[in-house]
XYZ file of C-alpha atoms in Angstrom:
764
model
C -1.973 -13.545 -58.889
C 1.757 -13.762 -59.337
C 4.450 -11.361 -60.484
C 7.014 -11.959 -63.232
C 10.584 -11.718 -61.508
C 12.439 -12.266 -64.970
C 11.633 -8.701 -65.842
C 14.306 -7.357 -68.303
C 16.815 -5.808 -66.112
C 18.409 -3.581 -68.671
C 15.421 -0.892 -67.886
C 17.018 -0.954 -64.283
C 20.786 -1.043 -64.933
C 22.979 2.142 -65.608
C 26.315 2.653 -67.388
C 29.370 3.240 -65.183
C 29.610 6.953 -66.947
C 26.022 7.505 -65.868
C 26.374 6.574 -62.207
C 26.898 9.153 -59.628
C 27.327 9.090 -56.155
C 23.855 9.840 -55.417
C 22.496 7.126 -57.618
C 24.707 4.539 -55.782
C 23.488 5.426 -52.461
C 20.085 5.677 -53.314
C 17.536 2.349 -53.126
C 16.901 0.700 -56.141
C 12.910 1.709 -56.371
C 14.079 5.498 -56.314
C 16.641 4.808 -58.811
C 13.831 3.496 -61.141
C 11.331 5.808 -60.741
C 13.949 8.749 -61.508
C 14.568 6.735 -64.782
C 10.978 7.028 -65.654
C 9.895 3.237 -64.910
C 6.208 2.722 -64.128
C 4.842 2.154 -60.769
C 4.323 -1.511 -61.794
C 8.049 -1.697 -62.861
C 9.066 -0.061 -59.210
C 6.868 -2.498 -57.390
C 8.734 -5.490 -59.391
C 12.009 -4.009 -58.160
C 11.091 -3.461 -54.687
C 9.950 -6.765 -54.592
C 13.425 -8.237 -55.993
C 15.163 -6.054 -53.260
C 12.795 -7.855 -50.671
C 13.751 -11.216 -51.975
C 17.433 -10.108 -52.553
C 17.250 -9.291 -48.733
C 16.054 -12.551 -47.538
C 18.486 -14.379 -49.468
C 21.604 -12.435 -48.070
C 20.402 -10.692 -44.960
C 23.933 -9.966 -43.926
C 24.714 -8.155 -47.460
C 24.701 -4.856 -46.012
C 26.881 -2.368 -48.298
C 26.563 1.474 -47.912
C 30.278 2.072 -49.245
C 31.201 3.178 -52.689
C 31.264 -0.330 -54.372
C 33.168 1.088 -57.916
C 35.061 -1.861 -59.331
C 38.620 -0.386 -60.377
C 38.672 -3.624 -63.043
C 35.437 -2.376 -64.604
C 37.117 0.832 -65.120
C 39.974 -0.738 -66.904
C 38.012 -3.146 -68.920
C 35.356 -0.298 -69.863
C 32.486 -2.720 -68.887
C 29.453 -1.539 -67.345
C 29.333 -2.731 -63.636
C 26.183 -3.920 -61.630
C 24.877 -1.179 -59.430
C 25.524 -1.301 -55.823
C 23.170 -3.323 -53.693
C 21.899 -1.131 -51.024
C 19.873 -2.604 -48.157
C 16.867 -0.709 -47.217
C 16.821 0.348 -43.355
C 13.085 0.499 -43.311
C 11.912 -2.280 -45.303
C 8.845 -2.255 -47.806
C 5.703 -2.683 -46.020
C 7.069 -2.126 -42.381
C 4.166 -0.257 -41.183
C 1.854 -2.857 -42.584
C 1.781 -4.969 -39.394
C -0.465 -7.878 -39.563
C -3.876 -7.697 -37.786
C -2.989 -10.551 -35.362
C -0.033 -9.207 -34.332
C -1.445 -5.949 -33.440
C -3.777 -7.739 -31.549
C -1.256 -9.879 -29.825
C 0.971 -6.759 -29.006
C -2.103 -4.803 -27.771
C -2.726 -4.692 -24.041
C -6.225 -5.986 -22.969
C -8.060 -3.656 -20.415
C -9.592 -5.469 -17.469
C -13.143 -5.934 -18.173
C -14.269 -5.584 -14.711
C -13.618 -2.377 -12.833
C -11.210 -2.243 -10.205
C -13.640 -1.929 -7.555
C -15.125 -5.597 -8.523
C -11.733 -7.536 -9.167
C -11.962 -8.973 -5.855
C -14.468 -9.768 -3.309
C -12.787 -7.601 -0.507
C -12.566 -4.547 -2.819
C -16.095 -5.020 -3.931
C -17.616 -5.410 -0.632
C -15.984 -2.487 0.551
C -16.906 -0.506 -2.021
C -20.435 -1.609 -1.529
C -20.117 -0.843 2.224
C -18.943 2.755 1.381
C -21.895 3.606 -1.011
C -24.336 2.081 1.442
C -22.819 3.659 4.509
C -22.919 7.132 2.380
C -26.577 6.903 1.823
C -27.721 5.922 4.877
C -25.801 8.533 6.191
C -27.665 11.034 3.811
C -30.761 9.668 4.700
C -30.406 9.796 8.538
C -29.122 13.590 8.236
C -32.130 14.639 6.133
C -34.542 12.565 8.094
C -33.546 14.436 11.395
C -33.486 17.805 9.953
C -36.786 17.265 8.249
C -38.716 19.559 10.660
C -36.211 22.573 10.312
C -36.728 22.159 6.382
C -40.492 22.444 6.801
C -40.143 25.388 8.839
C -37.810 27.131 6.448
C -40.310 26.527 3.766
C -43.363 28.022 5.848
C -41.322 30.973 6.659
C -40.326 31.468 3.025
C -43.979 30.957 1.700
C -45.282 34.835 1.688
C -42.057 35.729 0.022
C -43.007 32.994 -2.842
C -46.404 34.372 -2.804
C -45.517 37.959 -3.398
C -43.099 36.885 -6.127
C -45.777 34.670 -7.555
C -48.181 37.357 -7.708
C -45.810 39.799 -9.170
C -44.779 37.333 -12.076
C -48.423 36.660 -12.748
C -48.831 40.243 -13.027
C -45.886 40.928 -15.539
C -47.533 38.162 -17.471
C -50.953 39.373 -17.852
C -49.707 42.790 -18.604
C -47.107 41.519 -21.248
C -44.220 43.175 -19.484
C -41.768 41.196 -21.361
C -42.766 43.074 -24.673
C -42.364 46.656 -23.016
C -38.607 47.144 -24.025
C -39.541 46.487 -27.844
C -42.267 48.978 -27.800
C -40.202 51.385 -26.018
C -37.545 51.252 -28.637
C -40.062 51.734 -31.656
C -40.960 54.746 -29.868
C -37.626 56.026 -29.777
C -36.564 55.472 -33.434
C -40.103 56.737 -34.553
C -41.040 53.749 -36.199
C -44.949 54.094 -36.170
C -45.764 50.716 -38.086
C -43.615 48.676 -35.606
C -45.260 50.617 -32.669
C -48.909 49.931 -33.962
C -48.196 45.937 -34.753
C -46.655 45.763 -31.202
C -49.547 47.625 -29.296
C -52.136 45.621 -31.157
C -50.019 42.236 -30.266
C -50.152 43.626 -26.827
C -53.658 44.150 -26.312
C -54.721 40.895 -27.660
C -52.133 39.256 -25.168
C -53.567 41.240 -22.499
C -57.229 40.510 -23.229
C -56.645 36.555 -23.503
C -54.401 36.510 -20.278
C -56.892 38.636 -18.458
C -59.449 35.936 -19.263
C -57.441 33.110 -18.445
C -56.852 34.554 -14.684
C -60.439 35.799 -14.365
C -61.275 32.047 -14.971
C -58.694 30.636 -12.783
C -59.847 33.264 -9.873
C -63.684 32.050 -10.467
C -62.831 28.121 -10.151
C -59.888 28.563 -7.430
C -61.210 31.209 -4.681
C -64.619 29.100 -4.493
C -62.631 25.872 -4.395
C -60.397 27.105 -1.725
C -63.654 28.047 0.449
C -65.572 24.516 -0.045
C -62.970 22.298 -0.467
C -62.086 21.760 3.456
C -65.629 20.604 4.185
C -65.794 18.466 1.199
C -62.865 16.231 1.385
C -61.049 14.271 4.519
C -59.025 16.503 6.511
C -55.697 14.709 5.972
C -56.391 15.724 2.360
C -56.865 19.232 3.249
C -53.563 19.285 5.285
C -51.882 17.471 2.562
C -52.954 20.296 -0.092
C -51.899 23.088 2.434
C -48.551 21.637 3.143
C -47.838 21.183 -0.759
C -49.041 24.772 -1.375
C -46.604 26.139 1.503
C -43.845 23.738 0.114
C -44.147 25.102 -3.493
C -44.513 28.836 -2.460
C -41.503 28.448 0.091
C -39.149 26.898 -2.590
C -40.227 29.664 -4.631
C -39.481 32.249 -2.123
C -36.083 30.664 -1.281
C -32.840 32.684 -1.984
C -30.306 31.244 -4.373
C -27.953 31.455 -1.693
C -29.993 30.035 0.958
C -30.879 26.345 -0.011
C -33.946 24.758 1.963
C -31.737 21.302 2.414
C -28.648 21.274 4.317
C -25.816 19.510 2.505
C -25.090 15.920 4.253
C -21.870 15.785 2.683
C -19.410 18.378 2.289
C -17.831 18.224 -1.244
C -14.182 18.499 -1.448
C -12.799 21.630 -2.610
C -10.669 20.026 -5.286
C -11.862 19.870 -8.683
C -11.705 16.831 -10.925
C -7.965 16.007 -12.258
C -7.709 16.993 -16.110
C -5.140 16.724 -18.345
C -4.564 20.542 -18.739
C -4.049 20.731 -15.492
C -1.614 17.913 -15.319
C 0.048 19.170 -18.488
C 0.317 22.849 -17.115
C 1.796 21.485 -13.977
C 4.622 19.216 -15.483
C 5.606 22.083 -17.520
C 6.036 24.374 -14.633
C 8.725 22.158 -12.846
C 11.447 23.478 -14.996
C 12.421 20.084 -16.462
C 14.134 21.247 -19.988
C 13.155 18.030 -21.709
C 9.626 18.527 -20.849
C 9.636 22.345 -21.437
C 11.282 21.833 -24.977
C 9.033 19.019 -26.125
C 5.963 21.172 -25.061
C 7.212 24.015 -27.125
C 7.626 21.894 -30.177
C 4.324 20.016 -29.578
C 1.658 21.143 -27.210
C 0.733 17.464 -27.132
C 4.110 16.091 -26.384
C 3.048 14.541 -23.117
C 0.697 11.412 -23.740
C -1.844 10.123 -21.568
C -2.005 6.194 -21.880
C -5.184 5.880 -20.312
C -8.379 8.564 -19.477
C -7.935 10.021 -16.317
C -10.243 8.061 -13.999
C -11.001 7.635 -10.239
C -8.842 5.146 -8.187
C -9.830 4.485 -4.635
C -10.137 8.122 -2.926
C -8.595 9.825 -5.824
C -7.649 10.180 -9.516
C -5.314 8.281 -11.254
C -3.488 9.537 -14.631
C -0.997 7.448 -16.471
C 1.406 9.443 -18.533
C 4.102 8.855 -21.359
C 6.639 11.788 -20.710
C 8.525 13.201 -23.621
C 11.835 11.630 -24.620
C 14.499 12.539 -22.342
C 12.588 13.059 -19.359
C 11.797 10.284 -16.856
C 9.607 9.624 -13.898
C 12.158 10.161 -11.191
C 12.927 13.755 -12.946
C 9.005 14.366 -11.720
C 9.276 12.566 -8.539
C 12.051 14.778 -7.061
C 9.909 17.596 -7.667
C 6.978 16.327 -5.951
C 6.337 19.465 -3.805
C 6.559 21.524 -6.861
C 3.841 19.557 -8.672
C 1.765 19.793 -5.605
C 1.888 23.587 -5.735
C 1.198 23.714 -9.627
C -1.710 21.270 -9.017
C -2.956 23.466 -5.891
C -3.216 20.150 -3.986
C -1.880 19.155 -0.292
C 1.464 17.502 -0.662
C 0.135 14.499 1.122
C -2.402 13.873 -1.843
C 0.083 14.389 -4.632
C 1.978 10.756 -5.166
C 3.727 10.312 -8.626
C 5.480 7.005 -9.344
C 7.450 5.260 -12.075
C 6.902 2.180 -14.293
C 10.396 1.163 -15.218
C 9.176 -2.022 -16.265
C 7.372 -0.452 -19.127
C 9.640 2.761 -19.747
C 11.913 5.359 -17.331
C 9.381 7.912 -19.158
C 6.209 6.134 -17.880
C 4.446 8.107 -15.059
C 1.803 7.005 -12.992
C 0.438 10.119 -10.833
C -2.174 9.502 -8.433
C -3.809 12.536 -6.668
C -6.122 11.791 -3.703
C -9.300 13.730 -2.638
C -7.615 14.347 0.842
C -4.220 14.065 2.640
C -2.971 10.912 3.418
C -2.476 11.291 7.118
C -6.229 12.852 7.126
C -7.686 10.251 5.353
C -9.780 7.604 7.355
C -7.616 4.287 7.595
C -9.646 1.004 6.940
C -9.922 -1.300 9.892
C -6.531 -3.577 10.397
C -7.378 -7.036 9.369
C -5.389 -8.332 12.330
C -6.990 -6.214 15.132
C -9.492 -9.235 16.003
C -6.352 -10.983 17.368
C -6.912 -14.367 15.216
C -3.618 -16.508 14.936
C -1.497 -16.146 12.023
C 1.248 -17.627 10.511
C 4.424 -15.470 9.785
C 5.312 -17.508 6.639
C 2.383 -15.666 5.151
C 2.252 -12.063 4.330
C 0.547 -9.855 6.945
C -0.481 -6.082 6.767
C 1.640 -3.637 8.170
C 0.102 -0.551 7.152
C -1.741 1.096 4.259
C -0.440 3.092 1.030
C -1.579 6.355 -0.352
C -4.562 4.728 -1.956
C -5.858 3.120 1.423
C -4.630 -0.374 0.099
C -3.189 -2.549 2.629
C 0.344 -3.245 2.405
C 1.593 -6.571 3.472
C 5.040 -8.657 3.317
C 6.181 -11.538 4.811
C 8.006 -10.887 8.203
C 10.253 -14.302 7.976
C 13.652 -14.501 6.370
C 14.423 -10.927 6.936
C 16.087 -8.252 9.366
C 15.113 -4.827 9.669
C 16.024 -1.247 10.587
C 13.801 1.602 11.330
C 14.889 5.039 11.670
C 13.181 8.764 12.478
C 13.436 11.751 14.466
C 11.910 11.736 17.688
C 8.183 11.791 18.256
C 7.478 10.547 14.347
C 6.124 6.794 15.473
C 9.170 4.821 15.242
C 8.637 3.005 18.515
C 5.073 2.156 17.445
C 6.089 1.067 14.212
C 8.405 -1.191 15.725
C 5.720 -2.447 18.478
C 3.143 -3.191 15.805
C 5.766 -5.640 14.189
C 6.177 -7.305 17.262
C 2.720 -7.678 18.052
C 2.284 -9.042 14.621
C 4.847 -11.558 15.407
C 3.093 -12.066 18.569
C -0.256 -13.232 16.707
C 1.739 -16.742 15.478
C 1.955 -18.698 18.562
C 5.182 -20.242 17.400
C 7.008 -16.967 17.963
C 9.677 -16.525 20.183
C 9.715 -13.193 21.090
C 12.572 -10.761 22.445
C 11.548 -7.195 23.274
C 14.019 -4.616 24.155
C 12.978 -1.269 25.101
C 16.208 0.854 25.669
C 14.326 4.162 26.080
C 13.105 2.894 29.042
C 9.530 4.265 28.933
C 7.794 1.116 28.869
C 6.471 1.314 25.310
C 6.887 -2.211 24.866
C 5.241 -2.960 28.187
C 2.254 -4.438 26.670
C 4.158 -7.326 25.215
C 5.322 -8.598 28.611
C 2.781 -11.464 28.817
C 4.067 -13.101 25.497
C 7.940 -12.364 25.468
C 10.399 -14.803 25.767
C 12.834 -12.029 26.706
C 11.635 -8.563 27.948
C 13.662 -5.556 29.282
C 13.116 -2.042 29.799
C 16.058 0.420 30.842
C 19.536 1.257 29.671
C 21.312 0.571 32.847
C 24.408 -1.857 33.069
C 22.520 -4.688 34.453
C 19.806 -4.087 31.408
C 22.709 -4.175 28.955
C 24.269 -7.444 30.478
C 20.791 -9.065 30.534
C 20.691 -8.414 26.806
C 24.166 -9.533 25.998
C 23.479 -12.830 27.971
C 20.320 -13.408 25.539
C 22.184 -12.257 22.350
C 25.021 -15.120 23.547
C 22.266 -17.674 23.583
C 20.828 -16.429 20.472
C 24.084 -17.009 18.659
C 24.461 -20.349 20.145
C 21.062 -21.085 19.054
C 21.438 -19.900 15.278
C 24.620 -22.417 15.129
C 22.410 -25.064 16.565
C 19.590 -24.441 13.868
C 22.019 -24.149 11.095
C 23.281 -27.801 11.809
C 19.923 -28.788 12.118
C 18.502 -27.526 8.768
C 21.856 -28.985 7.355
C 21.258 -32.328 8.827
C 17.794 -32.668 7.571
C 16.624 -35.575 5.142
C 16.537 -33.824 1.669
C 12.851 -35.207 1.253
C 12.035 -32.856 4.443
C 13.740 -30.165 3.298
C 15.125 -30.306 -0.143
C 16.177 -26.535 -0.461
C 17.709 -26.319 2.738
C 15.414 -23.721 3.475
C 13.235 -23.435 6.700
C 9.261 -23.976 6.074
C 6.319 -23.589 8.161
C 6.046 -26.989 8.197
C 9.527 -27.484 9.890
C 8.715 -24.442 12.197
C 5.853 -26.102 13.826
C 7.506 -29.406 14.733
C 8.529 -28.919 18.280
C 11.029 -31.481 17.973
C 13.166 -29.596 15.923
C 13.102 -26.391 17.614
C 12.860 -24.261 14.431
C 10.149 -21.914 15.505
C 10.291 -18.495 14.541
C 12.315 -16.032 16.915
C 11.638 -12.313 16.696
C 14.208 -9.721 18.330
C 12.875 -5.993 18.573
C 15.249 -3.335 20.215
C 14.133 0.203 20.541
C 16.972 2.958 20.425
C 19.587 0.288 19.660
C 22.374 2.738 19.608
C 22.569 2.458 23.190
C 23.808 -1.153 22.950
C 26.397 -0.478 20.247
C 27.806 2.714 22.039
C 27.910 0.802 25.213
C 31.685 1.451 26.456
C 32.169 -2.269 27.992
C 29.603 -4.430 25.830
C 29.328 -2.576 22.790
C 31.870 -4.207 20.514
C 30.621 -7.593 21.629
C 27.095 -6.829 21.174
C 27.661 -5.334 17.543
C 29.309 -8.464 16.569
C 26.938 -10.754 17.709
C 23.907 -8.663 16.031
C 26.046 -8.377 12.847
C 26.162 -12.133 12.846
C 22.369 -12.432 13.528
C 21.536 -9.896 10.811
C 23.685 -11.872 8.379
C 22.823 -15.370 9.101
C 19.929 -15.223 11.341
C 16.991 -15.028 8.694
C 18.115 -18.133 6.880
C 17.512 -19.818 10.266
C 14.170 -18.240 11.351
C 15.836 -15.465 13.596
C 14.523 -11.939 12.645
C 16.325 -8.902 14.250
C 14.513 -5.510 13.881
C 16.395 -2.650 15.260
C 14.901 1.173 15.562
C 16.938 4.517 16.477
C 16.163 7.959 16.355
C 19.617 8.879 15.238
C 20.418 6.761 12.098
C 24.152 7.198 11.508
C 27.198 4.543 11.527
C 27.842 4.898 15.234
C 23.881 4.227 15.804
C 23.738 1.109 13.394
C 26.862 -0.227 12.104
C 27.048 -0.111 8.441
C 27.617 -4.060 8.294
C 24.312 -4.054 9.862
C 22.397 -1.548 7.881
C 23.936 -2.845 4.711
C 22.639 -6.280 5.545
C 19.182 -5.336 6.474
C 16.284 -6.319 4.003
C 13.358 -4.313 5.607
C 13.968 -0.683 5.787
C 11.324 1.621 7.252
C 12.124 5.426 7.330
C 9.750 7.895 8.672
C 10.655 11.678 9.219
C 14.346 12.335 8.984
C 16.389 15.467 9.136
C 18.968 15.142 6.112
C 20.250 12.992 3.582
C 22.809 10.991 5.544
C 20.279 9.519 7.902
C 17.851 8.894 5.101
C 20.573 7.083 3.131
C 21.445 5.216 6.394
C 18.203 3.888 6.699
C 16.777 3.418 3.136
C 20.353 2.552 1.546
C 23.100 4.387 -0.177
C 22.049 7.049 -2.836
C 18.199 6.558 -1.863
C 18.189 10.415 -1.282
C 19.417 11.098 -4.668
C 16.997 8.241 -6.221
C 14.185 10.449 -5.097
C 13.291 8.165 -2.025
C 13.539 11.274 0.440
C 11.697 10.810 4.202
C 12.716 14.341 4.572
C 9.559 15.297 2.765
C 7.334 14.278 5.540
C 5.926 17.075 7.816
C 6.635 16.832 11.600
C 3.309 17.464 12.600
C 1.291 16.120 10.249
C 3.138 12.966 9.119
C 3.199 10.864 12.617
C 3.308 6.933 11.520
C 4.192 7.926 7.882
C 7.156 6.552 6.153
C 8.887 4.995 3.044
C 9.203 1.306 3.176
C 11.476 -0.402 1.131
C 12.992 -3.879 0.868
C 10.136 -6.175 1.400
C 7.978 -4.666 -1.399
C 8.023 -4.275 -5.159
C 8.942 -0.710 -5.063
C 9.608 1.776 -2.388
C 6.143 2.744 -1.017
C 4.860 5.446 1.389
C 3.219 3.482 4.046
C 0.979 4.755 7.245
C 1.322 2.244 9.729
C -1.511 1.057 12.037
C -2.735 3.358 15.134
C -2.435 0.979 18.410
C -2.450 2.616 21.698
C -1.840 1.047 24.954
C -5.104 -0.571 25.555
C -5.232 -1.581 21.883
C -1.702 -3.438 22.068
C -2.926 -4.800 25.430
C -6.137 -6.290 23.938
C -4.328 -7.972 21.309
C -1.669 -9.296 23.439
C -4.154 -10.719 25.481
C -5.798 -12.957 22.614
C -2.078 -13.849 21.392
C -1.366 -15.188 24.969
C -4.580 -17.060 24.794
C -3.548 -18.891 21.771
C 0.248 -19.560 23.411
C -1.691 -20.954 26.380
C -3.549 -23.317 24.220
C -0.678 -24.302 22.204
C 1.716 -24.743 25.367
C 3.842 -22.088 23.976
C 4.361 -19.735 26.777
C 8.101 -19.756 27.747
C 10.963 -17.687 29.392
C 9.845 -14.145 30.718
C 6.123 -14.489 30.077
C 6.338 -17.980 31.979
C 8.267 -16.918 34.836
C 11.545 -18.547 33.720
C 13.616 -15.674 32.726
C 17.212 -15.412 32.363
C 19.225 -12.828 34.477
C 22.833 -12.676 35.272
C 24.199 -13.662 38.651
C 21.184 -14.446 39.924
C 20.503 -18.162 41.635
C 16.778 -17.445 42.667
C 15.424 -17.131 39.137
C 12.646 -19.955 38.230
C 15.327 -21.440 35.583
C 17.953 -21.970 38.275
C 15.509 -23.154 40.991
C 13.265 -25.424 38.860
C 14.938 -28.913 39.447
C 15.012 -27.981 43.240
C 11.272 -26.901 43.215
C 10.613 -30.183 41.246
C 12.146 -32.459 44.047
C 10.182 -30.456 46.854
C 6.892 -31.104 45.145
C 7.637 -34.608 44.028
C 7.816 -35.708 47.708
C 8.063 -39.544 48.355
C 6.622 -40.404 44.975
C 9.152 -41.622 42.583
C 7.135 -40.409 39.482
C 4.274 -37.855 38.514
C 2.406 -36.822 35.957
C 3.402 -33.378 34.279
C 0.220 -31.602 34.830
C 0.110 -32.611 38.361
C 3.729 -31.265 38.859
C 2.917 -28.152 37.066
C -0.090 -27.681 39.389
C 1.966 -28.014 42.408
C 4.719 -25.816 41.516
C 1.706 -23.166 40.732
C 0.692 -23.681 44.204
C 3.889 -23.395 45.924
C 5.127 -20.628 44.130
C 2.695 -18.656 42.566
C 4.802 -15.600 41.498
C 6.947 -18.098 39.409
C 4.575 -20.817 38.241
C 1.307 -19.000 38.512
C 1.213 -18.506 34.447
C 1.831 -22.364 34.026
C -1.331 -23.196 36.258
C -3.336 -20.824 33.770
C -2.638 -23.256 31.011
C -5.756 -24.292 29.253
C -5.474 -28.046 29.769
C -3.254 -31.078 31.036
C -1.601 -31.447 27.634
C -0.724 -27.691 27.566
C 1.040 -28.191 31.053
C 2.932 -30.992 30.152
C 4.404 -29.697 26.959
C 5.210 -26.533 29.301
C 6.983 -28.413 31.971
C 8.742 -30.358 28.743
C 10.029 -27.385 27.372
C 11.086 -26.099 30.545
C 13.205 -29.393 31.370
C 14.767 -29.607 27.866
C 17.705 -27.515 28.494
C 18.788 -29.734 31.659
C 18.498 -32.667 29.215
C 15.452 -34.338 30.881
C 12.759 -35.884 28.607
C 9.119 -36.401 29.644
C 7.515 -39.994 28.973
C 4.232 -41.714 29.797
C 4.011 -42.792 33.375
C 1.481 -44.266 35.290
C -0.566 -42.629 37.924
C -3.969 -41.936 39.377
C -6.288 -39.192 38.570
C -7.350 -37.684 41.783
C -10.919 -36.562 40.426
C -12.066 -39.938 39.280
C -9.603 -42.425 41.253
C -8.572 -44.294 38.042
C -5.239 -45.183 36.806
C -3.789 -43.892 33.453
C -0.659 -43.450 31.419
C 0.167 -39.969 30.818
C 3.096 -37.470 30.229
C 5.408 -37.506 33.312
C 8.739 -37.350 34.841
C 10.783 -39.631 37.024
C 12.196 -38.282 40.450
C 15.462 -40.000 39.918
C 16.095 -38.079 36.689
C 15.541 -34.599 38.234
C 18.060 -35.641 41.335
C 20.625 -36.691 38.644
C 20.311 -33.620 36.758
C 20.409 -31.160 39.701
C 23.807 -33.355 41.071
C 25.198 -32.726 37.721
C 24.556 -29.087 37.452
C 25.761 -28.420 40.861
C 29.203 -30.214 40.017
C 29.731 -28.189 36.876
C 28.835 -24.978 39.209
C 31.563 -26.196 41.481
C 34.359 -26.833 38.651
C 33.259 -23.322 37.308
C-alpha cells in the first residue's frame, strides 16, 4: 500500500494576509486540522514533514520567517517550516528495540549462580532442619508429659462441647430474641427445629456410647498390647492438644523468629519520606507513587533487598547521609540498614539492603584462608565480609595502604591479618614493626625477615637501617625490571612468574608498621624515615614492595600528606571526627557520605570502611583471629617456606642490627671457615648441618629445613650479599659412602670474601 505524496498543496497553503504568528509556529499537521482537512490529508502532511526532516535534518527554524520581499510584491509566501521536537511515531519503538534495551533477569536465583553459594545455602538449610529435628527429639518426652497433663482439661472441654451440641445451644440466642420481640410464629418454628435436632443428636450420642463403652472394655483383651498402648497414647495426645491453652503451645520453638517484620514498599516509602529530603517530599505530595521500585523486594542473603528509583532531584547520596534516620524510621538496628548508590545506572538509583540482624552480631562464615594453604599474592585474597556476609577480596600486590581508627577498635588486628595473608605466600619477604611494643605481631616472628617490637631509640635505628636497605632494593628492582627483555616483561610490569624466579630477586616484600606516627615524630630520624617511606609508598608498589601503615591518630603529623595521598588501600574503622576520617579515606570522603564516625565503639569492633581496592567504598568486617589462631596460621606458613627454602633474615637467625658484630649475618663467613676444617670444598647441606650443630641459636632454623635442596638454597641466599655463588662440587655422602655432585662452596671463596670485608671495615 502506498500513499500519493503529490497531494495538491493548495489546500495546505495560506496567504500572507491569513497567516498569523500562531499559525506560523504551529506544526503543519495541526494547521491542516484547523483548516478542516480530513484525517487522511493530515496523515499525508505528517509524512511530508517526516520526509522533509530526513532530507534536511539541520533545517530547524523556529523564528519568524516572513519574507519582506513577498510583502512588497504581494505574492503569497510559503508557510514557515517547523521541525517537530517530538517526531511522529516517536512512541512506537520497534519490539526488537524494546527487547534489546530491556534488562534480562537472571534465570537462576542468586543462591544457585555459583557452586559456593549453592553449597553454602544447602548447608544452611540442612543445618537448620537438622538442628530443629535434634531439638524436638530431645524434648519429645517433655511434649508427651505436657499432653498427658492437659488431657483431663481436654476431656472436660470435649464433654462440654458435646453437651452444647446435643442440646442445640447455638440456637438458644435466636429463640430468646423471638421471645423478646413477641414473635410467636418464629419461636414455634425454632422450638420445633430444636426438638428435632435434640432427638437426632441424642440418638447419635446414645449409639456412640453403646458401641464405644463396650469397645473400651473389651479391646485390651482382644488386640495386642502395643495396639492398646498406641490407642491410649493417641487418645491422650488428642485430648491434650484439645486442652492446650492458646498461649502455651505443646512444642517449644527450635528457632526464635526475628522480631523484625518483612520489608515492604510502604515501609520504605514512609521511611524515605521521613528523612526531610525536599525533592522526595515534594514529589510524594504530587504523586504518592513517585518513588519507584525497580524489582519486587526480595530476600538476598541474610536480609532484604529493595532497588529503588528516587524522584527527580533526589540522589542516593542524600539517603546515605541520613542512614541513621532511615534505620530509625524503619525500626531496625543501625548495623542492619545499608543504603548504597548505583551511579553506573543513575544518581537516583538506590539499593537498600536491610539485614535480619546487626552486622556486628551476625555469624561470620569460615575464613577461606584459615586452613593455611599456600597462596599467590598476585591473586585476590579474602580480607573480610561485607554487610551481606559475602567475602570481600582484593589483590594485595601493587598497593600501599593506610589503616586508621581510635584505640581498641581492631586496627592492629586488621594490619596483622594483612600480614598473615602475605605470610601465606612463601615468596613474600615480611617486615613487621610493632611500635606499640605490646607484642601483637609476635606470632609473625617465625616468618619475618625483619621484626621489631618497641619504640626505643635502638628500635627506631633498627627500622631505619632496614628502610635504607629497602630503598636500595627498590632502585635495584627498578633497574632489573627496566633491563628485562620485552618478551619476558612486555609491559615493564612485575608478574607472578617473574616474582617466582629467585635469580631476579623480585619476590613480594610487605612492610607493616603499627602506630607509625612514632616513626615520623622521632626527633632525630623522623625526617629521614618520612622521606624513605614516602619513596616506598610512591614507587614501591610497581616493584613489588607493599607498605602498610596503621595509626590511632590519623592527622598530617601521624601520616604525612604525601603518604596518605598516595595510599591506595584505605581502611578506616571508628574515628572521632571529619578530619581523621578524611585523612584515612581521602579528601571530601566525609562530605560524600563515607563516614567512619557512624560506627559504635562497643558494638562495631573490627568493622570499617574499605576504599581503593574495591569498586565502591564498602563496609567490611575483618576476620577475628586471636593469638593462638595467628600462631597456628604462621606455623603452616613457615612450613611452606621451609619446603621452598624461603626462611630468611630474622626468622633464619640472620637479623640485621646496628653496631653489632656478633650477629649471624656478620659472623657467617667466620663460622663457615670454622666448620670447613681442612677441606677445600663441601656440600651446602653438610655446611648447614654443621653450622646448626655448632651454633644452634643462630643456625638452628636452617637445620630444620625439609631436605638438602632447601638447605642449599638457604645457604646460597645467605652468601649472596657477599658476592659468593654456590656451584656443583664433588663430595661423599656419609650415609651411603658414595660420591656425588651437589651444590656446595669452596673454602677459598669464603676466605677471600672475609678478607675483602675486613679491608672495607678498616677503610671505613
